[in-house]
Short mmCIF file of N, CA and C in Angstrom, two decimals:
data_model
loop_
_atom_site.label_atom_id
_atom_site.label_comp_id
_atom_site.label_asym_id
_atom_site.label_seq_id
_atom_site.Cartn_x
_atom_site.Cartn_y
_atom_site.Cartn_z
N MET A 1 100.05 -30.53 -95.19
CA MET A 1 101.30 -30.70 -96.41
C MET A 1 102.54 -29.30 -96.28
N ASP A 2 103.87 -30.06 -96.49
CA ASP A 2 104.95 -29.23 -95.44
C ASP A 2 104.98 -27.77 -96.89
N VAL A 3 104.96 -27.21 -96.12
CA VAL A 3 105.25 -25.65 -96.72
C VAL A 3 106.75 -25.26 -97.52
N HIS A 4 107.55 -25.73 -97.56
CA HIS A 4 108.23 -25.85 -98.26
C HIS A 4 108.53 -26.81 -99.06
N LEU A 5 107.73 -27.87 -99.33
CA LEU A 5 107.17 -28.29 -100.47
C LEU A 5 106.52 -27.96 -101.34
N THR A 6 105.41 -27.57 -101.00
CA THR A 6 104.78 -26.15 -101.07
C THR A 6 105.91 -24.75 -101.85
N TYR A 7 106.10 -24.56 -101.19
CA TYR A 7 106.94 -23.04 -102.08
C TYR A 7 107.73 -23.36 -103.31
N LYS A 8 108.29 -24.96 -103.52
CA LYS A 8 109.47 -25.32 -104.28
C LYS A 8 108.34 -25.40 -105.33
N ALA A 9 107.53 -26.00 -105.20
CA ALA A 9 106.84 -27.22 -106.08
C ALA A 9 105.83 -25.55 -106.91
N THR A 10 105.36 -24.78 -106.07
CA THR A 10 104.81 -23.21 -106.50
C THR A 10 105.85 -22.50 -107.42
N GLY A 11 107.30 -22.51 -107.22
CA GLY A 11 108.11 -21.69 -108.05
C GLY A 11 108.29 -22.71 -109.19
N LEU A 12 108.71 -23.95 -109.30
CA LEU A 12 108.23 -24.59 -109.93
C LEU A 12 107.86 -24.23 -111.26
N VAL A 13 106.58 -24.38 -111.00
CA VAL A 13 105.50 -24.12 -111.39
C VAL A 13 105.40 -22.78 -112.39
N MET A 14 105.67 -21.82 -111.53
CA MET A 14 105.94 -20.20 -111.54
C MET A 14 106.70 -20.03 -112.87
N ALA A 15 108.37 -20.79 -113.35
CA ALA A 15 109.04 -20.43 -113.70
C ALA A 15 108.84 -21.35 -115.14
N GLY A 16 107.81 -22.13 -115.06
CA GLY A 16 108.24 -23.43 -116.25
C GLY A 16 106.86 -22.71 -116.92
N GLY A 17 105.85 -22.07 -116.17
CA GLY A 17 105.11 -21.17 -116.54
C GLY A 17 105.36 -19.80 -117.57
N ALA A 18 106.57 -19.00 -116.85
CA ALA A 18 106.85 -18.34 -117.53
C ALA A 18 107.57 -18.79 -118.42
N LEU A 19 108.49 -19.74 -118.70
CA LEU A 19 109.58 -20.28 -119.87
C LEU A 19 107.82 -20.53 -121.14
N GLY A 20 107.30 -20.88 -121.01
CA GLY A 20 106.41 -21.47 -122.04
C GLY A 20 105.57 -20.22 -122.24
N ALA A 21 105.25 -19.55 -121.58
CA ALA A 21 104.33 -18.01 -122.24
C ALA A 21 105.03 -17.46 -123.25
N VAL A 22 106.62 -17.97 -122.58
CA VAL A 22 107.52 -16.94 -123.86
C VAL A 22 107.23 -17.47 -124.97
N LEU A 23 107.99 -18.82 -124.59
CA LEU A 23 108.24 -20.29 -126.00
C LEU A 23 106.22 -19.79 -126.86
N ARG A 24 105.33 -19.39 -125.79
CA ARG A 24 104.26 -19.25 -126.97
C ARG A 24 104.52 -17.68 -127.36
N PHE A 25 104.45 -16.92 -126.84
CA PHE A 25 104.93 -15.96 -127.61
C PHE A 25 105.74 -15.67 -128.72
N HIS A 26 106.89 -16.25 -128.61
CA HIS A 26 107.57 -16.14 -129.88
C HIS A 26 107.56 -17.12 -131.27
N GLY A 27 107.01 -18.10 -130.63
CA GLY A 27 105.83 -19.11 -131.46
C GLY A 27 105.44 -18.52 -132.05
N THR A 28 104.25 -17.58 -131.90
CA THR A 28 103.17 -16.77 -132.45
C THR A 28 103.79 -15.11 -133.48
N GLN A 29 104.63 -14.58 -132.97
CA GLN A 29 105.59 -14.12 -133.37
C GLN A 29 105.98 -14.24 -134.58
N LEU A 30 106.49 -15.22 -134.42
CA LEU A 30 107.61 -16.12 -135.54
C LEU A 30 106.43 -16.44 -136.99
N ALA A 31 105.17 -17.03 -136.53
CA ALA A 31 103.81 -16.94 -138.08
C ALA A 31 103.41 -15.81 -138.14
N VAL A 32 104.00 -14.75 -137.64
CA VAL A 32 103.01 -13.34 -138.23
C VAL A 32 104.08 -13.07 -138.93
N ARG A 33 105.49 -13.27 -138.66
CA ARG A 33 107.23 -12.66 -139.62
C ARG A 33 106.52 -13.24 -140.62
N LEU A 34 105.85 -14.83 -140.79
CA LEU A 34 105.81 -15.37 -141.81
C LEU A 34 105.11 -15.49 -142.61
N GLY A 35 103.86 -14.30 -142.31
CA GLY A 35 103.26 -14.03 -142.89
C GLY A 35 101.68 -14.88 -143.01
N HIS A 36 101.59 -15.74 -141.76
CA HIS A 36 100.48 -16.53 -141.60
C HIS A 36 99.40 -15.90 -139.98
N THR A 37 98.60 -14.96 -140.93
CA THR A 37 97.90 -14.06 -140.19
C THR A 37 96.45 -14.83 -140.46
N GLY A 38 96.03 -15.09 -141.22
CA GLY A 38 94.53 -15.39 -141.58
C GLY A 38 94.30 -16.51 -141.03
N TYR A 39 94.66 -17.62 -140.84
CA TYR A 39 94.34 -18.41 -140.14
C TYR A 39 95.40 -19.05 -138.87
N PRO A 40 94.43 -19.64 -137.20
CA PRO A 40 95.33 -19.16 -136.46
C PRO A 40 96.69 -20.49 -136.48
N PHE A 41 97.58 -20.74 -137.55
CA PHE A 41 98.75 -21.90 -137.65
C PHE A 41 99.49 -21.87 -136.53
N ALA A 42 99.56 -20.28 -135.62
CA ALA A 42 100.76 -20.49 -134.76
C ALA A 42 100.07 -21.58 -133.23
N THR A 43 98.61 -21.28 -133.52
CA THR A 43 97.91 -21.85 -132.07
C THR A 43 97.35 -23.50 -132.59
N LEU A 44 97.36 -23.87 -133.38
CA LEU A 44 97.25 -25.32 -133.90
C LEU A 44 98.61 -26.05 -133.93
N GLY A 45 99.57 -24.69 -133.87
CA GLY A 45 101.57 -25.38 -134.29
C GLY A 45 101.51 -26.01 -132.64
N VAL A 46 101.52 -24.45 -131.70
CA VAL A 46 101.55 -25.04 -129.95
C VAL A 46 100.69 -26.14 -129.88
N ASN A 47 99.79 -25.79 -130.62
CA ASN A 47 98.83 -26.88 -129.89
C ASN A 47 99.60 -28.71 -129.86
N ILE A 48 99.80 -28.83 -131.01
CA ILE A 48 100.27 -30.34 -131.97
C ILE A 48 102.04 -30.25 -131.11
N ILE A 49 102.51 -29.09 -130.69
CA ILE A 49 104.26 -28.86 -130.41
C ILE A 49 103.57 -29.67 -129.35
N GLY A 50 102.69 -28.82 -128.03
CA GLY A 50 102.28 -28.83 -126.84
C GLY A 50 102.01 -30.46 -126.18
N GLY A 51 101.22 -31.03 -127.38
CA GLY A 51 100.21 -32.59 -127.32
C GLY A 51 101.58 -33.40 -127.37
N PHE A 52 103.01 -33.22 -128.64
CA PHE A 52 104.29 -34.37 -128.42
C PHE A 52 104.32 -34.65 -127.37
N ALA A 53 104.85 -32.12 -126.81
CA ALA A 53 106.02 -32.57 -125.31
C ALA A 53 105.17 -33.18 -124.36
N MET A 54 103.65 -33.12 -124.48
CA MET A 54 102.80 -34.48 -122.99
C MET A 54 103.49 -35.25 -123.15
N GLY A 55 103.81 -35.75 -124.66
CA GLY A 55 103.60 -37.54 -124.05
C GLY A 55 104.91 -37.71 -123.83
N VAL A 56 105.47 -36.78 -124.26
CA VAL A 56 106.93 -37.09 -124.18
C VAL A 56 107.14 -37.52 -122.13
N VAL A 57 106.88 -35.82 -121.70
CA VAL A 57 106.79 -36.17 -120.37
C VAL A 57 105.81 -37.05 -119.69
N ALA A 58 104.54 -37.71 -119.68
CA ALA A 58 103.90 -38.59 -119.76
C ALA A 58 104.77 -40.07 -119.40
N ALA A 59 105.47 -40.19 -120.46
CA ALA A 59 105.91 -41.30 -120.99
C ALA A 59 107.83 -41.11 -119.86
N LEU A 60 107.78 -40.37 -119.96
CA LEU A 60 108.96 -40.28 -119.34
C LEU A 60 108.92 -40.59 -117.67
N VAL A 61 107.46 -39.71 -117.14
CA VAL A 61 107.05 -40.09 -115.71
C VAL A 61 106.28 -41.23 -115.46
N LEU A 62 105.57 -42.25 -115.97
CA LEU A 62 105.43 -43.27 -115.65
C LEU A 62 106.17 -44.27 -115.92
N ARG A 63 107.52 -43.92 -116.30
CA ARG A 63 108.46 -44.77 -116.29
C ARG A 63 108.98 -44.55 -115.26
N GLY A 64 109.22 -43.66 -114.38
CA GLY A 64 109.93 -43.17 -113.61
C GLY A 64 111.39 -42.67 -113.84
N HIS A 65 111.41 -41.95 -114.88
CA HIS A 65 112.81 -41.44 -115.23
C HIS A 65 112.69 -39.87 -114.65
N VAL A 66 111.22 -39.33 -114.33
CA VAL A 66 111.53 -38.02 -114.37
C VAL A 66 110.87 -37.57 -112.43
N GLY A 67 111.67 -37.23 -111.91
CA GLY A 67 110.88 -36.87 -110.49
C GLY A 67 109.70 -35.96 -110.62
N GLU A 68 109.26 -35.83 -109.17
CA GLU A 68 108.06 -35.14 -109.69
C GLU A 68 108.43 -33.11 -109.89
N PRO A 69 109.34 -32.89 -109.59
CA PRO A 69 110.04 -31.57 -109.52
C PRO A 69 109.85 -31.51 -110.91
N LEU A 70 111.29 -32.35 -112.43
CA LEU A 70 110.72 -32.26 -113.06
C LEU A 70 109.39 -31.83 -113.95
N ARG A 71 108.09 -32.82 -113.36
CA ARG A 71 107.11 -32.66 -114.32
C ARG A 71 106.11 -31.29 -113.54
N LEU A 72 106.58 -31.20 -112.12
CA LEU A 72 106.03 -29.91 -111.81
C LEU A 72 106.71 -28.92 -113.04
N PHE A 73 107.37 -28.69 -113.18
CA PHE A 73 108.19 -27.83 -114.20
C PHE A 73 107.97 -27.53 -114.92
N ALA A 74 108.15 -29.08 -116.04
CA ALA A 74 107.74 -29.34 -117.57
C ALA A 74 106.17 -29.10 -117.60
N ALA A 75 105.78 -30.34 -117.31
CA ALA A 75 104.44 -30.94 -117.37
C ALA A 75 103.33 -29.92 -117.24
N VAL A 76 103.48 -29.21 -116.19
CA VAL A 76 102.28 -28.30 -115.24
C VAL A 76 102.52 -26.78 -115.29
N GLY A 77 104.07 -25.99 -115.68
CA GLY A 77 104.96 -25.61 -115.89
C GLY A 77 105.18 -24.80 -117.62
N VAL A 78 105.60 -25.34 -118.15
CA VAL A 78 106.31 -25.42 -119.27
C VAL A 78 104.68 -25.22 -120.06
N LEU A 79 104.34 -26.49 -120.30
CA LEU A 79 103.51 -26.66 -120.72
C LEU A 79 102.48 -26.42 -120.85
N GLY A 80 102.47 -25.79 -119.00
CA GLY A 80 100.66 -25.19 -119.42
C GLY A 80 100.66 -23.73 -119.83
N GLY A 81 102.38 -23.29 -119.73
CA GLY A 81 101.98 -21.69 -120.48
C GLY A 81 102.31 -22.05 -121.37
N PHE A 82 102.98 -22.55 -122.60
CA PHE A 82 102.42 -23.04 -123.61
C PHE A 82 101.65 -23.73 -124.54
N THR A 83 101.13 -24.72 -123.89
CA THR A 83 99.86 -24.44 -125.13
C THR A 83 98.58 -23.65 -124.69
N THR A 84 97.71 -23.58 -125.68
CA THR A 84 97.30 -22.26 -125.50
C THR A 84 95.39 -22.95 -126.08
N PHE A 85 94.96 -23.61 -125.39
CA PHE A 85 93.79 -23.94 -125.24
C PHE A 85 92.63 -22.95 -125.22
N SER A 86 92.96 -21.79 -124.37
CA SER A 86 91.84 -20.38 -124.22
C SER A 86 92.01 -19.73 -125.48
N ALA A 87 93.00 -19.78 -125.79
CA ALA A 87 93.58 -19.22 -127.51
C ALA A 87 92.42 -19.69 -128.31
N PHE A 88 92.46 -21.02 -128.42
CA PHE A 88 92.16 -21.65 -129.66
C PHE A 88 90.56 -21.61 -129.13
N SER A 89 89.62 -22.08 -127.83
CA SER A 89 88.63 -21.15 -127.64
C SER A 89 88.23 -20.06 -128.31
N LEU A 90 88.89 -18.99 -128.01
CA LEU A 90 88.51 -17.58 -128.38
C LEU A 90 88.66 -17.64 -129.73
N GLU A 91 89.11 -18.37 -130.56
CA GLU A 91 89.58 -18.10 -132.10
C GLU A 91 88.52 -18.82 -132.39
N MET A 92 88.30 -19.71 -132.36
CA MET A 92 86.98 -20.68 -132.32
C MET A 92 85.33 -19.74 -132.25
N PHE A 93 85.36 -19.21 -131.24
CA PHE A 93 84.45 -18.18 -130.93
C PHE A 93 84.19 -17.42 -132.15
N GLN A 94 85.38 -16.58 -132.40
CA GLN A 94 85.78 -15.29 -133.18
C GLN A 94 85.04 -15.92 -134.24
N MET A 95 85.53 -17.46 -134.93
CA MET A 95 85.07 -17.38 -136.43
C MET A 95 83.41 -17.83 -136.47
N ILE A 96 83.20 -18.55 -135.65
CA ILE A 96 82.12 -18.64 -135.69
C ILE A 96 81.05 -17.36 -135.33
N GLU A 97 81.35 -16.45 -134.75
CA GLU A 97 80.73 -14.84 -134.72
C GLU A 97 80.91 -14.40 -136.03
N ARG A 98 81.83 -14.61 -137.04
CA ARG A 98 81.80 -14.59 -138.35
C ARG A 98 81.38 -15.07 -139.09
N GLY A 99 80.45 -16.10 -138.17
CA GLY A 99 79.73 -17.22 -139.63
C GLY A 99 80.66 -18.01 -140.77
N GLN A 100 81.65 -17.79 -139.79
CA GLN A 100 82.52 -19.10 -140.27
C GLN A 100 82.61 -20.92 -139.72
N VAL A 101 81.61 -20.70 -139.86
CA VAL A 101 81.25 -22.31 -138.53
C VAL A 101 81.98 -23.69 -138.94
N ALA A 102 81.84 -24.04 -140.24
CA ALA A 102 82.53 -24.90 -141.03
C ALA A 102 84.11 -24.73 -140.80
N LEU A 103 84.42 -23.38 -140.99
CA LEU A 103 86.42 -23.62 -140.57
C LEU A 103 86.69 -23.39 -139.18
N ALA A 104 85.60 -22.95 -138.32
CA ALA A 104 85.61 -23.48 -136.79
C ALA A 104 85.49 -24.73 -136.47
N LEU A 105 84.37 -25.54 -136.82
CA LEU A 105 84.22 -26.52 -137.16
C LEU A 105 85.84 -27.85 -137.22
N GLY A 106 86.71 -27.37 -137.92
CA GLY A 106 87.61 -27.58 -138.64
C GLY A 106 89.18 -27.82 -137.96
N TYR A 107 88.52 -25.95 -137.66
CA TYR A 107 89.87 -26.10 -137.01
C TYR A 107 89.99 -26.97 -135.72
N ALA A 108 88.61 -27.38 -134.91
CA ALA A 108 88.56 -27.72 -133.44
C ALA A 108 89.21 -29.07 -134.32
N LEU A 109 88.63 -29.79 -135.01
CA LEU A 109 88.32 -31.81 -135.72
C LEU A 109 90.36 -31.65 -135.62
N LEU A 110 91.43 -30.76 -136.14
CA LEU A 110 92.45 -30.92 -136.98
C LEU A 110 92.80 -30.14 -135.15
N SER A 111 92.88 -29.55 -134.47
CA SER A 111 93.45 -29.06 -132.67
C SER A 111 93.39 -30.28 -132.42
N VAL A 112 92.51 -31.09 -132.14
CA VAL A 112 92.38 -31.98 -130.79
C VAL A 112 92.81 -33.41 -131.56
N SER A 113 92.67 -33.87 -133.04
CA SER A 113 92.78 -34.59 -133.52
C SER A 113 94.74 -34.55 -133.93
N LEU A 114 95.36 -33.83 -134.42
CA LEU A 114 96.68 -33.66 -134.81
C LEU A 114 97.02 -33.66 -132.85
N SER A 115 97.06 -32.54 -132.23
CA SER A 115 97.31 -32.97 -130.61
C SER A 115 97.65 -34.25 -129.91
N LEU A 116 96.24 -34.83 -129.83
CA LEU A 116 96.06 -35.96 -129.95
C LEU A 116 96.60 -37.17 -130.00
N ALA A 117 97.07 -37.19 -131.65
CA ALA A 117 98.18 -38.05 -132.70
C ALA A 117 99.78 -37.56 -132.01
N ALA A 118 100.39 -36.05 -132.07
CA ALA A 118 101.34 -35.92 -131.39
C ALA A 118 101.70 -36.13 -130.20
N LEU A 119 100.38 -36.56 -128.81
CA LEU A 119 100.73 -36.39 -127.56
C LEU A 119 101.07 -38.35 -128.07
N ALA A 120 100.07 -39.07 -128.62
CA ALA A 120 100.87 -40.72 -128.73
C ALA A 120 101.75 -40.87 -129.31
N ALA A 121 102.33 -39.89 -130.03
CA ALA A 121 103.76 -39.84 -130.66
C ALA A 121 104.69 -40.06 -129.92
N GLY A 122 105.26 -38.94 -129.63
CA GLY A 122 105.42 -38.68 -128.54
C GLY A 122 105.44 -39.46 -127.28
N TYR A 123 104.61 -39.89 -126.89
CA TYR A 123 104.64 -41.25 -125.45
C TYR A 123 105.26 -42.20 -126.30
N ALA A 124 104.57 -42.73 -127.12
CA ALA A 124 105.46 -44.25 -127.96
C ALA A 124 106.75 -44.19 -128.57
N ILE A 125 107.45 -42.55 -128.67
CA ILE A 125 108.83 -43.12 -129.30
C ILE A 125 109.82 -42.73 -127.57
N THR A 126 109.62 -41.70 -127.06
CA THR A 126 110.40 -41.53 -126.06
C THR A 126 109.61 -42.95 -124.77
N ARG A 127 108.75 -44.01 -124.79
CA ARG A 127 108.50 -45.27 -124.51
C ARG A 127 109.42 -45.95 -124.55
N GLY A 128 109.51 -46.15 -126.18
CA GLY A 128 110.19 -47.16 -127.17
C GLY A 128 111.94 -47.12 -126.28
N LEU A 129 112.48 -45.23 -126.58
CA LEU A 129 113.60 -45.09 -126.08
C LEU A 129 113.89 -45.47 -124.94
N THR A 130 113.24 -45.47 -123.71
CA THR A 130 113.55 -46.13 -122.49
C THR A 130 113.33 -47.18 -121.92
#
């Protein structure tokens, strides 16, 4: 593997990951300012938005409209730093620990189904536009 390509790819992923993490942080702060602290609305929203965005990127990549550098930056970096599956898992675990099993299961169902639906919508819309 070309060392320069590896450095470039690493830099793209790092820059995108930093941007994605900052976007997630500000999304969480916005949810707190809006008073959404009892239910993980911020994480749910980030995962849905991230799913939609991943659908857009996937459609663009598969159609050949986006090259490898942009895929690395956007899909691996930004969306990898933005989406919050690890936070999702922790929040579910905490709900279960508090005895809120039904709430945790509902949260899991909403997160997975709506994120998947958003990804499909982003993919379909973008595919129709390109």
